[in-house]
XYZ file of C-alpha atoms in Angstrom:
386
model
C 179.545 111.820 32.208
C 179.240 113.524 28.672
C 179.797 111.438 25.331
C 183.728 110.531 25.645
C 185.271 111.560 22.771
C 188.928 109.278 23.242
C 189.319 106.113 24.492
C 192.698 103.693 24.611
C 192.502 100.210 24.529
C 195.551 98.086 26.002
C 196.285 94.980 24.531
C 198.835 91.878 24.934
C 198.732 89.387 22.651
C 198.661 85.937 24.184
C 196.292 83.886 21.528
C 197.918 84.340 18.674
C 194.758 86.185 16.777
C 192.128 85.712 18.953
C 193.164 88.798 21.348
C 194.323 91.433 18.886
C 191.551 89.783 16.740
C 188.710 91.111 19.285
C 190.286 94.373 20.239
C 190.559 95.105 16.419
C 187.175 94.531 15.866
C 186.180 96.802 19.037
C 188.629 99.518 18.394
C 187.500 100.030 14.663
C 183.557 99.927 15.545
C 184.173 102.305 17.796
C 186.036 104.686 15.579
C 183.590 103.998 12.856
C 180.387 103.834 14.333
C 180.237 105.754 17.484
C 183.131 108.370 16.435
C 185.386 108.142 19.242
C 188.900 108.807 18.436
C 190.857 105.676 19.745
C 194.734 104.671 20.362
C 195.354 101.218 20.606
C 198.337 99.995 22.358
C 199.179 96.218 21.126
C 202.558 94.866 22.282
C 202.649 92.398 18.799
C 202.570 93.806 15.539
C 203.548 90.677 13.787
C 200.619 88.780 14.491
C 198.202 92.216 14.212
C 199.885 92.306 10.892
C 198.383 88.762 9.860
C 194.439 89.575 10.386
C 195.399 93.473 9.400
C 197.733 93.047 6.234
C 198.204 97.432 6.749
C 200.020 97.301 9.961
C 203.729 98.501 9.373
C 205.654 96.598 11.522
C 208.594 99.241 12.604
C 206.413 102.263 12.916
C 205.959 103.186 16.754
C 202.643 105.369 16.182
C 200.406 104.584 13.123
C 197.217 105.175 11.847
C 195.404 102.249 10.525
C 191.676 102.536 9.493
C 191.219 105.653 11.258
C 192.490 104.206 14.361
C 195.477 105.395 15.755
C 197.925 102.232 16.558
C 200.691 102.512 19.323
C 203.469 99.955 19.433
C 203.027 98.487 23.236
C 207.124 97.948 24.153
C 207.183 97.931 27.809
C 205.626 99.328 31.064
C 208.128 102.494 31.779
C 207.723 105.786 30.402
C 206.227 108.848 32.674
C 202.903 110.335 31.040
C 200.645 113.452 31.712
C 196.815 114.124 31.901
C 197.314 114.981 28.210
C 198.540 111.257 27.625
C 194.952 110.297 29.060
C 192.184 109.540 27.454
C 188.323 109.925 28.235
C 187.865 106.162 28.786
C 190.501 103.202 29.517
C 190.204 99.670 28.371
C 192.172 97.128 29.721
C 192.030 94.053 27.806
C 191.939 90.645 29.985
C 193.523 92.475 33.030
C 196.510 93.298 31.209
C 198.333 95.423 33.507
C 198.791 99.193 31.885
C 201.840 101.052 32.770
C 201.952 102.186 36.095
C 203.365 105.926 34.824
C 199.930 106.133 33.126
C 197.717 105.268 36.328
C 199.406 107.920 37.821
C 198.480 110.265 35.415
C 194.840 109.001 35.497
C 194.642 109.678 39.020
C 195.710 113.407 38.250
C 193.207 113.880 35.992
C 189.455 115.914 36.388
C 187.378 114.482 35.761
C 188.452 110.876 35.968
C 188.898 108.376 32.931
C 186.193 105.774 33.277
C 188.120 102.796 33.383
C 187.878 99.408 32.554
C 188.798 95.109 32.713
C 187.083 93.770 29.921
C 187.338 90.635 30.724
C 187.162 87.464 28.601
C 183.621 85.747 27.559
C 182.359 82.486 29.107
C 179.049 81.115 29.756
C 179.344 80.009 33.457
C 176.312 81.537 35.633
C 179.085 83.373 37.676
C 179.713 85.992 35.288
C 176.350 88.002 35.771
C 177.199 88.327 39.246
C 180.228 90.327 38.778
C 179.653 92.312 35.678
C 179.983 95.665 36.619
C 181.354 94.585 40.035
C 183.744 97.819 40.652
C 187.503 97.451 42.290
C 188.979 100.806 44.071
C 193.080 101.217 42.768
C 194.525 100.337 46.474
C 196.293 103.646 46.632
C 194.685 106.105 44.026
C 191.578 107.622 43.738
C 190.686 105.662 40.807
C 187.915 103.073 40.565
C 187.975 100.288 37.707
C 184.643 98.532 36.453
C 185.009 94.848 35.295
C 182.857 94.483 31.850
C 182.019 91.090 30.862
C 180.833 89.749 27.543
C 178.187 86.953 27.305
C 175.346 85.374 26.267
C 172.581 87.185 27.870
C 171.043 90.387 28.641
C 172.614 90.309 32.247
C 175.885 90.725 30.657
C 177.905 93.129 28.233
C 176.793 90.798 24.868
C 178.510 90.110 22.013
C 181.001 92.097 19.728
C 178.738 92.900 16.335
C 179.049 95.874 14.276
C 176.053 97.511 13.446
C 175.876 96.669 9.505
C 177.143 92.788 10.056
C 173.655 91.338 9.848
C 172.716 92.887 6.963
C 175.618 92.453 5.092
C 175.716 88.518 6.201
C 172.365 88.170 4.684
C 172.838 90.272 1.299
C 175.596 88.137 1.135
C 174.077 84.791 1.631
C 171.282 85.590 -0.290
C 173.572 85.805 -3.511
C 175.310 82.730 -4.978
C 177.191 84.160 -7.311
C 179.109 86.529 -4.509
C 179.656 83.551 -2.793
C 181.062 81.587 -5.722
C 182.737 84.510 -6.568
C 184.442 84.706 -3.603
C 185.421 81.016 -3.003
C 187.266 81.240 -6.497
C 189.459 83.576 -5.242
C 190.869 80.331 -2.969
C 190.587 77.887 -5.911
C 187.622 76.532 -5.375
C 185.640 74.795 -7.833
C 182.262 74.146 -8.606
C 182.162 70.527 -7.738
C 183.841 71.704 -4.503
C 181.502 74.403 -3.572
C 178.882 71.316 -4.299
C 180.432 69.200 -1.204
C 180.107 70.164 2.218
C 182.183 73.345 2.637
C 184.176 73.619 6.247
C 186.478 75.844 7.550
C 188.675 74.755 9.985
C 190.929 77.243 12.545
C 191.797 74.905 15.613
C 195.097 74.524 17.928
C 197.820 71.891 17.060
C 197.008 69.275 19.355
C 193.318 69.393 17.660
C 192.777 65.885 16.078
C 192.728 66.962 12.534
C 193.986 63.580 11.029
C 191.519 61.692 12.867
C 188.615 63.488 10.956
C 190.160 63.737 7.941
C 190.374 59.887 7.934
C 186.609 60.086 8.524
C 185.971 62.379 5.733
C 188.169 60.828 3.162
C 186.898 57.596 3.602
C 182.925 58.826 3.787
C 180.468 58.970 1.239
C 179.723 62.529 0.943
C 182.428 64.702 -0.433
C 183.443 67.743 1.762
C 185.803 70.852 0.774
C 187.772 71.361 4.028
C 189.515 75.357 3.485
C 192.035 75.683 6.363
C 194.349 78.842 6.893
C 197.993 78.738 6.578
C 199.560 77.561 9.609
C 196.435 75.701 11.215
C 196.673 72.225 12.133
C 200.244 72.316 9.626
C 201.154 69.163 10.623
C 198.313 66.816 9.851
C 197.183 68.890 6.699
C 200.657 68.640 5.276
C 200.471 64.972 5.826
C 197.167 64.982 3.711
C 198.539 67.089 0.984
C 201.907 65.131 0.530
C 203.421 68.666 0.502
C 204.108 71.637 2.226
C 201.280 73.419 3.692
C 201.371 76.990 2.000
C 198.791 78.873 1.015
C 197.276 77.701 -2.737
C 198.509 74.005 -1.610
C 195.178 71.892 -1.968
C 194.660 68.048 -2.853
C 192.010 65.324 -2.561
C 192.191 61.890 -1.495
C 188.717 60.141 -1.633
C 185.983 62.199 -0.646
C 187.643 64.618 0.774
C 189.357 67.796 -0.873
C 191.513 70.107 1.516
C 192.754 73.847 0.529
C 195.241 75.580 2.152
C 194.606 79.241 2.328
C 196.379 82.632 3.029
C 195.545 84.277 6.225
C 192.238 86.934 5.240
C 191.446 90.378 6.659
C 188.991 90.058 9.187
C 185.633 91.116 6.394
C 187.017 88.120 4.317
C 186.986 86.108 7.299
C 183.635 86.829 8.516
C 182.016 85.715 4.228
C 184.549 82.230 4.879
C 182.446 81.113 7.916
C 179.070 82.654 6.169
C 180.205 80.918 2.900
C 180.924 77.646 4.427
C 178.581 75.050 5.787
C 180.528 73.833 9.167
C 183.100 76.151 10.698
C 185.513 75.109 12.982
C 186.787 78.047 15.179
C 189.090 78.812 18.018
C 189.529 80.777 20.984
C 187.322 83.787 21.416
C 187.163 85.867 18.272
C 186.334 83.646 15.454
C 184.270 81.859 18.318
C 181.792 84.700 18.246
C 182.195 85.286 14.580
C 180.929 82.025 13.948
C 177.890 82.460 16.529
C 176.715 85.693 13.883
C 176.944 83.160 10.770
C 174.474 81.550 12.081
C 176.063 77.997 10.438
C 176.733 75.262 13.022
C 180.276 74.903 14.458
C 182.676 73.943 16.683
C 184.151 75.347 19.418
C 188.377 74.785 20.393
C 188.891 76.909 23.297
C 191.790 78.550 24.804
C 193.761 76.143 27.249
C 193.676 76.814 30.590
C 195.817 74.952 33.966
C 193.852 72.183 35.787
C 191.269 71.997 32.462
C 189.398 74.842 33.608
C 188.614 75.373 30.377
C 186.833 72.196 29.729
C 184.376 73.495 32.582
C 184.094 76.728 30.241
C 183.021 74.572 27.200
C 180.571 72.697 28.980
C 178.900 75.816 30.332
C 178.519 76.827 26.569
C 177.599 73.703 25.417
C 174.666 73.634 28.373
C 173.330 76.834 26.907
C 173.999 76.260 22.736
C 173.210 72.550 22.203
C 171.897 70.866 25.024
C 168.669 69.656 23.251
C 171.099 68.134 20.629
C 173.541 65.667 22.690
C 175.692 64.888 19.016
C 177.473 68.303 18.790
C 177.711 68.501 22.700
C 179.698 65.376 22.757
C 181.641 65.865 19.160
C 182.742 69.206 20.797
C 183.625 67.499 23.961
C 185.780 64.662 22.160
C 187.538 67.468 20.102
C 188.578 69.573 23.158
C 189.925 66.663 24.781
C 186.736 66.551 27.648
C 185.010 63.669 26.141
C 187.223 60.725 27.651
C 186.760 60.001 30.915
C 189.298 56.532 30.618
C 192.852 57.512 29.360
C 192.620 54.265 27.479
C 189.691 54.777 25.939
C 189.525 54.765 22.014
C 187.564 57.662 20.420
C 185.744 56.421 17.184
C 185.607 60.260 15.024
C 183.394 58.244 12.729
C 180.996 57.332 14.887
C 181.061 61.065 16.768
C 180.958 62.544 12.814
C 177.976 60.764 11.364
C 175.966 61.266 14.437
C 176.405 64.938 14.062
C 175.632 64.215 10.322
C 172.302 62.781 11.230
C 171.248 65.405 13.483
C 172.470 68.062 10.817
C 169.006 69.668 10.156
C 168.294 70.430 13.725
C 172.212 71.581 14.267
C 171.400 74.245 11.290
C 167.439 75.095 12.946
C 169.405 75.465 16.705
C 172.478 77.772 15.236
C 169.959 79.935 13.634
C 167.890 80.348 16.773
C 170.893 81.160 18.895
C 172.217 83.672 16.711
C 168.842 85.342 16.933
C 168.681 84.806 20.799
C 172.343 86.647 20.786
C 170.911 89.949 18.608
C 168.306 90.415 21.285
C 171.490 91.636 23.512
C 172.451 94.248 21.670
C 176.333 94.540 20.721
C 179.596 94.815 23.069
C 180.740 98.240 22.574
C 177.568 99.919 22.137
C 176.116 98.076 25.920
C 179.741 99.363 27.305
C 179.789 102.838 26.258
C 175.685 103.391 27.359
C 177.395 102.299 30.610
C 180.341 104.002 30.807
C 177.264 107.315 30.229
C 176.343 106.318 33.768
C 178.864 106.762 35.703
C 179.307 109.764 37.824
């Protein structure tokens, strides 16, 4: 195949950020660095809108940071080969619109299409990345792509430049102070033990905020508006809107407006601890190189808990207080219904092992570079093919 030169990415969002959050990231590095033209079909602007404050929500067709955004309404519509572009991304087996497979199949050459699926640890996945499945009726063949955490898999999303910028950024206190004021931060603040926290509802926020109020070391907790509203505005005394910030005993929390994605990437580099959720902050976090962790996506029957521990296995074996703090805040910890978790306890053993946590994070985020990135590994692929 020659270098494609279009490519359209299919989207539904069903975590509220963490799907649009990923495909935004892939659809603008591969505008920007490998200078494909791209269309990407989302079905919710709204929440687009919230990582991506230049989405105009009653536009149809837009262009947004060279990127050419499609409003996603609804699977009818007939389509031509000139509706087609070189490659097709399907994002999490999202089903594209049958009038457009049609159209693929009528085109010459073929689109080289693709499931890129969603990224999990378990041993499985090496197996079937790449794995191909024939369309039952057309003569169209789609490729399932997996991220992961080795070199028998797809990698990681990283833009080229992100290393570099994370350490020119790190490397200057005053950018990082700098930026932290914009949120109200203060100096004694950006003293404590800065976290950023982006977690479900049914995370159990109050718990550790008990645990943090009542500890010894102070700790700046910055959480976006709209996480975890219900135990934060019971902190604050107020509601939970961005600028809202108060501190009871040694702990200070900050409420604050929801970021581009750039700003978002400096919060977890600027912060000591990062909580994160889902799948795209989850891998943000991993390039910070700052311990975290990890609430993932739901799933039926607690597959996900099976998910967490396959991650876990990999990221922190060697350091059993993180493994089970993560555990205990996904709900996988308790094997007794009845049984009492004590967040202090869980807390100030991850406090103890805090200088290994910070050596380990580092090391894995180094492991991860030796993968190479996501859409770089796909489109060398996508080369391949016949």
């Amino acid at each position: 195949m020659t270098s494609p030169t279009t490519l359209h990415l299919f989207c539904r969002v069903v975590d509220n950020y963490g799907d649009i959050g990923i495909c935004w990231r892939l659809a603008r590095q591969l505008q920007q660095e490998h200078h494909i033209a791209v269309t990407l079909w989302v079905d919710d602007l709204a929440s687009f809108r919230r990582i991506c404050p230049q989405v105009v929500l009653d536009l149809e067709l837009q262009q947004v940071a060279g990127v050419t955004v499609r409003h996603w309404r609804g699977q009818d519509g007939e389509y031509t080969t000139a509706d087609v572009a070189d490659i097709v991304i399907e994002f999490f087996a999202v089903d594209i619109p049958p009038g457009y497979i049609a159209a693929m199949a009528q085109c010459e050459p073929r689109p080289r299409w693709f499931n890129l699926e969603g990224l999990t640890a378990e041993e499985w996945v090496e197996g079937c990345h790449l794995l191909t499945s024939p369309h039952p009726r057309l003569p169209l063949t789609k490729h399932f792509f997996f991220p992961g955490f080795t070199d028998k898999t797809g990698g990681l999303l990283r833009e080229a430049g992100l290393e570099q910028q994370r350490l020119q950024f790190q490397a200057d206190p005053a950018a990082m102070v700098d930026f932290l004021a914009r949120f109200g931060v203060t100096p004694a603040e950006m003293a404590a033990t800065r976290v950023s926290l982006f977690c479900y509802p049914y995370a159990p926020v109050a718990e550790l905020f008990r645990v943090w109020q009542s500890g010894t070391a102070p700790v700046c907790c910055l959480v976006p508006e709209g996480v975890a509203t219900e135990a934060v505005q019971a902190f604050l005394g107020t509601e939970a809107k961005a600028g809202a910030f108060a501190s009871h005993g040694s702990l200070t929390v900050r409420v604050l407006p929801f970021v581009p994605q750039p700003d978002y990437d400096k919060l977890l580099w600027a912060c000591d601890f990062n909580f994160v959720r889902g799948e795209d902050s989850f891998v943000r976090a991993q390039w910070a190189g700052w311990p975290f962790v990890w609430h993932i996506y739901p799933q039926d029957e607690n597959l996900h808990h099976k998910k967490l521990r396959a991650f876990l296995q990999r990221y922190v074996a060697a350091v059993p207080s993180l493994a089970a703090f993560s555990l205990y805040w996904n709900g996988a910890g308790v094997t007794d219904g009845d049984e009492a978790v004590d967040w202090g306890v869980l807390w100030a053993a991850v406090e103890a092992d805090m200088a290994e946590i910070v050596e380990k994070s580092a090391d894995w985020q180094r492991q991860m570079l030796k993968n190479g990135d996501l859409a770089s590994n796909l489109l060398k692929f996508a080369t391949t093919l016949p």
